[in-house]
Each structure stands twice: as structure tokens, then as C-alpha cells.
Tab-separated table of C-alpha atoms in Angstrom:
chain	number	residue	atom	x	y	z
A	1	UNK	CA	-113.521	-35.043	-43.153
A	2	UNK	CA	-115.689	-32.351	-41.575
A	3	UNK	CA	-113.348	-29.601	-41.325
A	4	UNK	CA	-114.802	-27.383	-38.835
A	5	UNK	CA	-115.744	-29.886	-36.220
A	6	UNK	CA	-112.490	-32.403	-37.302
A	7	UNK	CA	-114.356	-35.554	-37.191
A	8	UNK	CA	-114.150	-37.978	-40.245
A	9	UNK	CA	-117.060	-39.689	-42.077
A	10	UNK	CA	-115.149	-43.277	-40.806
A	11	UNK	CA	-115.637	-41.904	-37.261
A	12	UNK	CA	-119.204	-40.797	-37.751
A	13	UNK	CA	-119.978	-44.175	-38.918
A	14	UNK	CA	-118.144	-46.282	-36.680
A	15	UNK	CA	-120.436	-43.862	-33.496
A	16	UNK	CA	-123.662	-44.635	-35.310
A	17	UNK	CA	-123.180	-48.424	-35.979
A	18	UNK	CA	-122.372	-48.843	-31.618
A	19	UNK	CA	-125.405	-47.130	-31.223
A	20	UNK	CA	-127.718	-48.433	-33.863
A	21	UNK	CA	-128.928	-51.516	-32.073
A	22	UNK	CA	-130.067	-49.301	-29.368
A	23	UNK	CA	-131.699	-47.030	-31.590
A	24	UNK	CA	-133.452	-50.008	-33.295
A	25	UNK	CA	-134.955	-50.893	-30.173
A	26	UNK	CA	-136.085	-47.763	-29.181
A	27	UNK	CA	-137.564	-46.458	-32.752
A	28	UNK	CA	-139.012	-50.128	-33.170
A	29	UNK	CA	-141.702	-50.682	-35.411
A	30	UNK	CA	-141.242	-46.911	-36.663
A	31	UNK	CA	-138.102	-48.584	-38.421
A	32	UNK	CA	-138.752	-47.965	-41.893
A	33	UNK	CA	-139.255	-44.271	-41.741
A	34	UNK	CA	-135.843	-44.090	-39.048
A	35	UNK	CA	-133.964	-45.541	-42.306
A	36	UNK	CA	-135.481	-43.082	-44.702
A	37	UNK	CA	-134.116	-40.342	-42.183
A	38	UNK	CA	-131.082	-42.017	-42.111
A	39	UNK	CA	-130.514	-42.461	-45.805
A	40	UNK	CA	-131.591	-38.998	-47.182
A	41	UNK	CA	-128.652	-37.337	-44.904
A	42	UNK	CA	-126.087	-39.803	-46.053
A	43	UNK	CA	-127.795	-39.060	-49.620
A	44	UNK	CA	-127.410	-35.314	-48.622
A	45	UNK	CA	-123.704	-35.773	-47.618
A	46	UNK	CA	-123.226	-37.629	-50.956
A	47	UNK	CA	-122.256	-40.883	-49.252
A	48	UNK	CA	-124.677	-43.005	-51.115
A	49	UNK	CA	-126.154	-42.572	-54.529
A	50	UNK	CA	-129.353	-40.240	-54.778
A	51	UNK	CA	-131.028	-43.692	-56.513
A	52	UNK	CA	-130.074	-45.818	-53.981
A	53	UNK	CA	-132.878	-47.035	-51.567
A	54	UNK	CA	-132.079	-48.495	-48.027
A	55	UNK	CA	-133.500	-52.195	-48.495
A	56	UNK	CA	-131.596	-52.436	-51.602
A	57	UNK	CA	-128.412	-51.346	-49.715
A	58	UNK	CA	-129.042	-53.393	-46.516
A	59	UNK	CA	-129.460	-56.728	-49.170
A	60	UNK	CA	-126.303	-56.044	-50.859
A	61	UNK	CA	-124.650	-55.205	-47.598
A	62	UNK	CA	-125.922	-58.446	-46.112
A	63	UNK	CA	-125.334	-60.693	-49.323
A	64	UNK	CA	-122.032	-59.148	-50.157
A	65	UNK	CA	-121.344	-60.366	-46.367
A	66	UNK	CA	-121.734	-63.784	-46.924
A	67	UNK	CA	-118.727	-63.437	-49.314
A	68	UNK	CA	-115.906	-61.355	-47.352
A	69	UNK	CA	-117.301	-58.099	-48.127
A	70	UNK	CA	-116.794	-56.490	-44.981
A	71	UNK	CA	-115.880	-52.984	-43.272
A	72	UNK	CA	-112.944	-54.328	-41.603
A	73	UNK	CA	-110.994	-55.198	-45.262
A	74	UNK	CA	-111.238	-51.799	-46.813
A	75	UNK	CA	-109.504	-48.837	-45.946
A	76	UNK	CA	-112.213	-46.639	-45.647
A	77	UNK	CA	-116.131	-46.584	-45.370
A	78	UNK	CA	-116.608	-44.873	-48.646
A	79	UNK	CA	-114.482	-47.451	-50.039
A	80	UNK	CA	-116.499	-50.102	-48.475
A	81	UNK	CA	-119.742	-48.550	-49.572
A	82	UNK	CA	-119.005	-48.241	-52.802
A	83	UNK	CA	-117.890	-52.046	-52.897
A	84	UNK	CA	-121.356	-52.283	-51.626
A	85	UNK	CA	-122.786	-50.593	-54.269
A	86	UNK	CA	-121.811	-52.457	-56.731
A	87	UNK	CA	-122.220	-55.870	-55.435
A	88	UNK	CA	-124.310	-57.931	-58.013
A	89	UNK	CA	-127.004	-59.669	-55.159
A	90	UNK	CA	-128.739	-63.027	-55.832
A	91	UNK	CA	-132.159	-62.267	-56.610
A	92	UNK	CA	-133.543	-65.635	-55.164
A	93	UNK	CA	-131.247	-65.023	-51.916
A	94	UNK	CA	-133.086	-61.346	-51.955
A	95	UNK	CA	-136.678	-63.179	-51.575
A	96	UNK	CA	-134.965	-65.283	-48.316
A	97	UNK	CA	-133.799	-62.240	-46.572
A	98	UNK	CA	-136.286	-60.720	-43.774
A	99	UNK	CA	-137.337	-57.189	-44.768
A	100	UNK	CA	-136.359	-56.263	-41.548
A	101	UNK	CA	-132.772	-57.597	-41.965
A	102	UNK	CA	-132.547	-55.797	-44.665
A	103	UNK	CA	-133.722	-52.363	-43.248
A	104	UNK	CA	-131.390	-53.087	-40.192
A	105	UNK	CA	-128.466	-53.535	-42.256
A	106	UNK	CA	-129.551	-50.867	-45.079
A	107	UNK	CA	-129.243	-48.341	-41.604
């Protein structure tokens, strides 16, 4: 939690996700370096792993979908991410998935 303006991370999350497919269509093409942005102050708030890059994380996120790894069945995003994390993806599933899906999820 961010003590001095009393927000949590969860909350922070859950007001970028309702926004992010507005976003998407307004950054557009310019999508790749919007996810860099995004990732290097989640990086900076330690939320995700300085190593981590945001295509790898959007193909785990998406293929760790496909079996019940979702949001909604952990207690908290951190929890979540870190189940994330350290899903083991499918590298011929990886070669299926649209770069952009990936990107768009990664966000």
C-alpha cells in the first residue's frame, strides 16, 4: 500500500486494467514503447522482476490463462503475478500467439 496517498497496488491495478483498452486505442501502433513505460515503473515499484520483459509476461499471462490462472483466484495481484512468473509457457503455443496479444496482455 502507498501510505501517503492510501491507495493499494490491487487498486492501482484494477484502475489501469478499465482503462487499458482505451489507452490501447489511443497510443495504437506506438504500443510497444507504451509497454516499456509501463513495465519499467512496475519494475521501479518492484512489482515485476528487473529481468522480466513485457512479451514474455503478456505470453505467460495469456498461456497460464488457458489453464485457470487468473486474477480473480488469488488473493492479491502480487500473488497473481508472481504465479505468473513462474508459469512454465509452451514454447510452440508462444510461436501461435500474436505479438500484439502478447504486448496487450504483458500491459
Amino acid at each position: 500500500m502507498f501510505p501517503v496517498i492510501g491507495i493499494g497496488i490491487g487498486e492501482i491495478v484494477s484502475f489501469v486494467s478499465a482503462l487499458l483498452p482505451k489507452i490501447i486505442e489511443i497510443v495504437g501502433k506506438d504500443l510497444l514503447m507504451f509497454a516499456q513505460i509501463i513495465m519499467g515503473i512496475l519494475k521501479g515499484l518492484g512489482l515485476i522482476k528487473p529481468e522480466e520483459d513485457v512479451e514474455d509476461l503478456g505470453d505467460k499471462a495469456l498461456q497460464a490463462e488457458e489453464e485457470g490462472i487468473t486474477p480473480e483466484k488469488y488473493d492479491s495481484y502480487e500473488e497473481y503475478l508472481k504465479a505468473v512468473e513462474e508459469f512454465e509457457i509452451d514454447p510452440e503455443k508462444s510461436k501461435e500467439i500474436d505479438e500484439g496479444k502478447k504486448l496487450e496482455k504483458g500491459v
